[in-house]
XYZ file of C-alpha atoms in Angstrom:
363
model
C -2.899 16.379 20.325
C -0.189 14.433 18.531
C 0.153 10.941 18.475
C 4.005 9.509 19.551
C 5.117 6.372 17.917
C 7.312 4.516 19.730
C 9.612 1.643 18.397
C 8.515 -1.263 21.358
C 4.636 -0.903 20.276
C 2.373 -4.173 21.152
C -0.908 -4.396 19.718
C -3.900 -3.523 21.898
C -6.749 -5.909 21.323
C -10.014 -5.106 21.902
C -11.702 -7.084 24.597
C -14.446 -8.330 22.520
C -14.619 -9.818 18.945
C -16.249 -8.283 16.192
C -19.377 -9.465 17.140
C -19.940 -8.704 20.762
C -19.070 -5.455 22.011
C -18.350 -3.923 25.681
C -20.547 -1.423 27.134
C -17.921 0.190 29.172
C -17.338 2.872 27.417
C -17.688 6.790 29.002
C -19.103 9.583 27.207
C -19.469 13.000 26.977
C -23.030 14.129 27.486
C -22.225 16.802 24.579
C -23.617 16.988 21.521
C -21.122 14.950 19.256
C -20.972 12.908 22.154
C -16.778 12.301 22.153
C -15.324 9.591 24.703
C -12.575 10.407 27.439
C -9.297 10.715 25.998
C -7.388 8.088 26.778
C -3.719 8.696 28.059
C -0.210 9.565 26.258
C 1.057 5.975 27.206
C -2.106 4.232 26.429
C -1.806 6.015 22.963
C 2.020 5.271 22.778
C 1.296 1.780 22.763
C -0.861 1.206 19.558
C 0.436 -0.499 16.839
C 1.973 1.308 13.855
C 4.893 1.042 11.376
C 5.114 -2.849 13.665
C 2.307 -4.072 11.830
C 1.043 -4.514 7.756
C -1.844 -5.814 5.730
C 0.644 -8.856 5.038
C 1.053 -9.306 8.797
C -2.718 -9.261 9.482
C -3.740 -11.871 6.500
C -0.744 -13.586 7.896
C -3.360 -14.583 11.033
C -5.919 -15.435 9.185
C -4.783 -17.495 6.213
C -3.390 -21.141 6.891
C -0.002 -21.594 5.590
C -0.062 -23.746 3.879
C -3.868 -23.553 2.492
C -6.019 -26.810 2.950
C -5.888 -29.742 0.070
C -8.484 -31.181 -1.587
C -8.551 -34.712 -0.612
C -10.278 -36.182 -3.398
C -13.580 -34.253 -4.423
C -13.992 -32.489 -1.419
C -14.618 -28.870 -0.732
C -11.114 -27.134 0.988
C -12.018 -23.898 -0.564
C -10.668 -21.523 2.874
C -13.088 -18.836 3.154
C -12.597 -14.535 4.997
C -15.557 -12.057 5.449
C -14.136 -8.548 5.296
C -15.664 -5.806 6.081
C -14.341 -2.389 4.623
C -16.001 0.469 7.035
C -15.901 4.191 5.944
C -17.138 7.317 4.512
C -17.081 8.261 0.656
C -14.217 9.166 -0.764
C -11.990 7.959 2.409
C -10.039 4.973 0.050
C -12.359 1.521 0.008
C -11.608 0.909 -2.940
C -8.204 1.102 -3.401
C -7.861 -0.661 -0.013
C -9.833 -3.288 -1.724
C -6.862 -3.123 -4.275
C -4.094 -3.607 -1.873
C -5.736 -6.471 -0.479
C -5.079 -8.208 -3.902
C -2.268 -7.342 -4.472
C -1.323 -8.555 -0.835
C -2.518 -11.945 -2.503
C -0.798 -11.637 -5.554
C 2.525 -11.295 -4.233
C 1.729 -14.039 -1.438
C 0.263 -16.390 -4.753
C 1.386 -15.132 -7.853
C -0.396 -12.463 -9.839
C -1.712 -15.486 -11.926
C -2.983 -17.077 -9.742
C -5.085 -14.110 -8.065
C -8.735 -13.289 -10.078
C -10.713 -10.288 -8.593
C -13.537 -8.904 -8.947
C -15.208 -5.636 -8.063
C -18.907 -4.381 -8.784
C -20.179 -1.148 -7.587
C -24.051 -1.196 -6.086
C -24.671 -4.133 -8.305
C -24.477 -7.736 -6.286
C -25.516 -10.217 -9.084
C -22.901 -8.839 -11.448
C -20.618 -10.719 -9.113
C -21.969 -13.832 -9.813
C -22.933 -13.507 -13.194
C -19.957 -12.484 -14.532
C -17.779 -15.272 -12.570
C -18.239 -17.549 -15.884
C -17.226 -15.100 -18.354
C -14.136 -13.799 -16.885
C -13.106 -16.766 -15.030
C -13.219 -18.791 -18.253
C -15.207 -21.627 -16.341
C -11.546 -21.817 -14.602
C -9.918 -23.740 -16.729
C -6.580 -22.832 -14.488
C -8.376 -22.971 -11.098
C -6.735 -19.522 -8.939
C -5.505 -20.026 -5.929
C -7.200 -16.980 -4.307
C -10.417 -15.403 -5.447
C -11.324 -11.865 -4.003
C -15.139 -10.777 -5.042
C -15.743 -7.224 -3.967
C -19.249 -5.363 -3.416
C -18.513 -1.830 -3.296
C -21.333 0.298 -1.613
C -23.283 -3.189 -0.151
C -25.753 -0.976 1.411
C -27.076 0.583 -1.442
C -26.155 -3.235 -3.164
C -28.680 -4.784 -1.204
C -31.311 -1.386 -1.421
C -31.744 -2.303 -5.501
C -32.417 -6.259 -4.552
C -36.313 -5.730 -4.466
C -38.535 -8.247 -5.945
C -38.979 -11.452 -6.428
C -37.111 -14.757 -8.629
C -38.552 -17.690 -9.003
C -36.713 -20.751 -7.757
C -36.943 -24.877 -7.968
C -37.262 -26.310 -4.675
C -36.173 -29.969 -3.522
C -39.318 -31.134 -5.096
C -38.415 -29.396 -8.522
C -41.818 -27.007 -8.247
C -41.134 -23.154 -8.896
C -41.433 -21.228 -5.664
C -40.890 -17.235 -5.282
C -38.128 -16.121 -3.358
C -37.382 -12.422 -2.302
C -34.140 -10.883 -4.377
C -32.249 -9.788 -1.781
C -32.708 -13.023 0.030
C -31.529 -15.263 -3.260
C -28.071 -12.943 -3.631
C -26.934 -13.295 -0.216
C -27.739 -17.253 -0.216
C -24.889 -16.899 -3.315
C -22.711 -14.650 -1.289
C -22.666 -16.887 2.142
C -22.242 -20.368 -0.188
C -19.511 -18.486 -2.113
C -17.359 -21.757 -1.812
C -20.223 -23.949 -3.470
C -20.863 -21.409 -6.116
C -17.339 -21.790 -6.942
C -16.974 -25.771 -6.412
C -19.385 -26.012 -9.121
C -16.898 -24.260 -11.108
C -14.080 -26.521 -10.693
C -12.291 -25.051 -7.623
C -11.623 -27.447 -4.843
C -9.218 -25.916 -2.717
C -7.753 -22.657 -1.933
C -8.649 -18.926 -0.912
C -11.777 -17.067 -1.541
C -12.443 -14.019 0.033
C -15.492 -11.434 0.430
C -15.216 -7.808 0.665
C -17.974 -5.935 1.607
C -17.852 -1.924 1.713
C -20.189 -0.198 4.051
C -20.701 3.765 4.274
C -23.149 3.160 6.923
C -22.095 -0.026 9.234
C -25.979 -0.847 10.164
C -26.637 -0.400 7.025
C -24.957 -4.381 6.203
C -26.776 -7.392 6.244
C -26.742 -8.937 10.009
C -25.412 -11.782 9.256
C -22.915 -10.187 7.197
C -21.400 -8.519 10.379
C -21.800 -11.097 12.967
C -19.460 -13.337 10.504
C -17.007 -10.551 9.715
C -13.159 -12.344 9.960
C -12.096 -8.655 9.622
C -13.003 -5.321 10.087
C -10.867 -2.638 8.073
C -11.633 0.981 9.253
C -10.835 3.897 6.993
C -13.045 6.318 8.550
C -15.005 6.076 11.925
C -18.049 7.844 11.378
C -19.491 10.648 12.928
C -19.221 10.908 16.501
C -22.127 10.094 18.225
C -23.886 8.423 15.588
C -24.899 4.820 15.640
C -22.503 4.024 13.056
C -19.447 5.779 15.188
C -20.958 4.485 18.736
C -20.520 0.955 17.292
C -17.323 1.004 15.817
C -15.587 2.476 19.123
C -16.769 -0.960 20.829
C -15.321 -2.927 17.808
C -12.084 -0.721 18.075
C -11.524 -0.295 21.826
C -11.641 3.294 22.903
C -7.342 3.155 22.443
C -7.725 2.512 18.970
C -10.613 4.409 17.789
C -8.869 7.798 19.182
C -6.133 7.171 17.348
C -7.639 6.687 14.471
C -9.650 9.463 14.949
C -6.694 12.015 15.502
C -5.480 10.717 11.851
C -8.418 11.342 10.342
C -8.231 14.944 11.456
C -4.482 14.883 10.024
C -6.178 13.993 7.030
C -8.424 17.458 6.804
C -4.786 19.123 5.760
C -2.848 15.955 4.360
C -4.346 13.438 2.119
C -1.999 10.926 2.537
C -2.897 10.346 6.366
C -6.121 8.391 4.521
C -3.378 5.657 3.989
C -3.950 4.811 8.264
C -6.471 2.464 8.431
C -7.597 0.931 12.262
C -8.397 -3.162 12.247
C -9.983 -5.457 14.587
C -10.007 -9.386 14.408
C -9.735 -12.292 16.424
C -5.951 -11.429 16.402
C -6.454 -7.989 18.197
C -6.721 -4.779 16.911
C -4.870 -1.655 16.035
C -3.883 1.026 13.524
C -1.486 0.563 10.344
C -0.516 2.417 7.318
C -1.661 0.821 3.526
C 0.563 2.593 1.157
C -1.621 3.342 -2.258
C -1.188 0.948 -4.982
C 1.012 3.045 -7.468
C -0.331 3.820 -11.045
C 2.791 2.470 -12.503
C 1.347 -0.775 -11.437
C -1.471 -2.489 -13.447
C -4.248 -2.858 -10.883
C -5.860 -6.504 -10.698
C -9.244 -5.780 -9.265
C -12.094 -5.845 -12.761
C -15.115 -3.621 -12.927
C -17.891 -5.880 -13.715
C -21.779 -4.472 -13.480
C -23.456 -1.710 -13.737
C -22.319 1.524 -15.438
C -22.416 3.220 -12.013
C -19.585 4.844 -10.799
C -18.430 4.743 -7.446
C -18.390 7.816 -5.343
C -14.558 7.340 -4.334
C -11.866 9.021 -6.520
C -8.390 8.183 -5.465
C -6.006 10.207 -5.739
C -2.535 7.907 -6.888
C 1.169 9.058 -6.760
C 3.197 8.274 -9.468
C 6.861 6.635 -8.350
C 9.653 8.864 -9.813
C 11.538 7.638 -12.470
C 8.881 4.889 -13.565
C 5.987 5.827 -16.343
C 2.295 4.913 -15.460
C 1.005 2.176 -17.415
C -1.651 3.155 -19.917
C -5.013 1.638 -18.974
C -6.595 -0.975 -21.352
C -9.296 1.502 -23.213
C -6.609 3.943 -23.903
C -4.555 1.068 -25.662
C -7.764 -0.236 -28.087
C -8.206 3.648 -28.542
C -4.606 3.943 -29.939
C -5.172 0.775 -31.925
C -8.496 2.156 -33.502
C -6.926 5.626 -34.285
C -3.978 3.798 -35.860
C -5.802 2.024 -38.257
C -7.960 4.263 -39.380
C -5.046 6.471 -40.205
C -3.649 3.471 -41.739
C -7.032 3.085 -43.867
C -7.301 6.858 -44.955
C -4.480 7.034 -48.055
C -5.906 3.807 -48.986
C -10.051 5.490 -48.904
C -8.383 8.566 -50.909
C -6.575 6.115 -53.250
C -10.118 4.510 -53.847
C -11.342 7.336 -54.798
C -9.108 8.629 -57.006
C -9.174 4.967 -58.979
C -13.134 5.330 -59.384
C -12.975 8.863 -60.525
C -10.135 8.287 -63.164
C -12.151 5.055 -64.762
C -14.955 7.054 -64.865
C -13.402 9.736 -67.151
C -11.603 7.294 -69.292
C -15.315 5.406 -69.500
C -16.717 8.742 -70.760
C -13.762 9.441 -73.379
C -14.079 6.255 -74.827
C -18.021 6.643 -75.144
C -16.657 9.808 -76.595
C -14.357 8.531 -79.127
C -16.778 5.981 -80.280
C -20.201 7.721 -80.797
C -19.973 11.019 -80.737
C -16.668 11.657 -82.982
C -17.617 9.949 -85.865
C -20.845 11.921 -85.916
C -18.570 15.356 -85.852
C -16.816 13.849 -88.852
């Protein structure tokens, strides 16, 4: 069944938030358990070409942002969740959200962050990259790829100074997730008083998240909607609205024989929710999300299109690897140059000896 897009499209919001759910939702008693298709005009009526990643952040970030009134804490703070199978784009979604926030703040003024299974790398490389922000950005964007398995490594123990200053042990997992929910104290201590930070969390299994970290979700970006049937798929059909999720759905079946159809991502927030295309960043563009962490690499690959006319831009290790190769072909006439010095005073050392000692004696 196709999906018809027509050009007087109004966004169909789901009757809960992201939190609560309805339960009025019919199913099949079938195996994958798939709901009742909704109708042609129902379908018809979803949001598409209407509606962009600019347009959503449009609803949730003041415009102007808050000001720091002194030393006070205006820091404006999202939760987003990024929901979806391996390999179905997080990651570069992740991307276009910052560079939704560069070209709303500047490039320069946009610092992001990404670490892959590895939460405290986050944190711990804020300093370091950040240079102790010097420049305070206007919008920071820290993204935990793969949370689930994130939080899986957290096990253990740290010990920690309480009120009283005495050492107390408190559980890993519990210790990285205080720093993630007081994000906007972690970075006041850094200097930032006002502005936008935002958390990106990406989930491959939605139950797998942190609790807490759903029931405060600002946003819920789909890419993929599960299995039907599952838990996972179950829940995100009460988050979507059955409208929504069917139409997302159909696309990801599109995207069995097209690739590009992975660019149609379903949302729900407070403003509604709906389905809307995120073109891929293109190569040509340098991307302004840093891998910090762990070597690990994440199980995503995407797959980039290069604009015509317009040559990619080399990435960073390629650059010090031209540098490198450069100079050591710079430094190999003067190694064989060395060489050649050494060996001819050597001879002339060994005439000279010649000349001096052992001549006379042949005399």
């Amino acid at each position: 069944m196709g999906l018809t897009e027509s050009k007087d499209t109004d966004i169909i919001a789901a009757p809960s938030s992201i939190v609560r759910a309805p339960s009025e939702i019919t199913t099949v008693n079938s195996g994958l358990a798939k709901t009742v298709i909704p109708s042609k005009d129902s379908l018809a009526k979803v949001t598409y070409y209407k509606l962009d990643l600019d347009t959503i952040l449009d609803g949730l970030i003041p415009d102007p942002l808050p000001e720091s009134i002194g030393k006070d804490n205006a820091i404006h703070h999202l939760n987003i969740i990024i929901f979806g199978k391996p390999n179905t784009g997080k990651t570069t979604l992740a991307e276009s959200l910052a560079q939704a926030l560069a070209r709303r703040y500047g490039q320069d003024n946009v610092k992001a962050l990404r670490s892959t299974r590895d939460l405290p790398a986050l944190f711990e490389n804020m300093d370091k990259l950040f240079k102790r922000f010097r420049k305070p950005p206007k919008a920071v964007v820290l993204f935990a790829d793969d949370m689930t398995k994130a939080l899986k490594k957290l096990s253990g123990t740290v010990a920690v100074k309480d009120s009283n200053g005495q050492l107390q042990k408190m559980r890993k997992i519990d210790y990285w997730l205080d720093k993630w929910y007081d994000i906007r104290g972690e970075l006041f201590k850094r200097g930032m008083r006002q502005g936008l930070v935002i958390m990106v969390a990406a989930l491959h299994r939605f139950y797998g998240g942190d609790i807490d970290l759903r029931a405060d979700a600002d946003l819920l970006l789909v890419r993929s909607t599960g299995t039907p049937g599952t838990f996972d798929a179950n829940k995100v059909e009460r988050m979507l609205g059955p409208v929504v999720y069917y139409a997302m759905r159909q696309h990801e079946v599109d995207a069995l024989r097209d690739r590009k159809e992975l660019a149609w991502t379903a949302y729900v927030a407070k403003t509604g929710s709906g389905v809307f295309r995120v073109p891929r960043p293109p190569v040509s563009k340098k991307w302004i999300m840093r891998n910090v962490g762990s070597s690990e690499t994440s199980e995503e690959t995407s797959i980039e299109i290069v604009e015509p006319g317009r040559k990619s831009e080399p990435a960073e290790p390629n650059k010090k690897s031209l540098v490198e190769e450069k100079l050591t072909k710079q430094s190999r006439p003067q190694s064989r140059w060395r060489r050649r010095f050494i060996i001819a005073t050597g001879v002339l050392a060994v005439l000279y000896l010649a000349w001096e000692y052992v001549w006379p004696l042949l005399k």
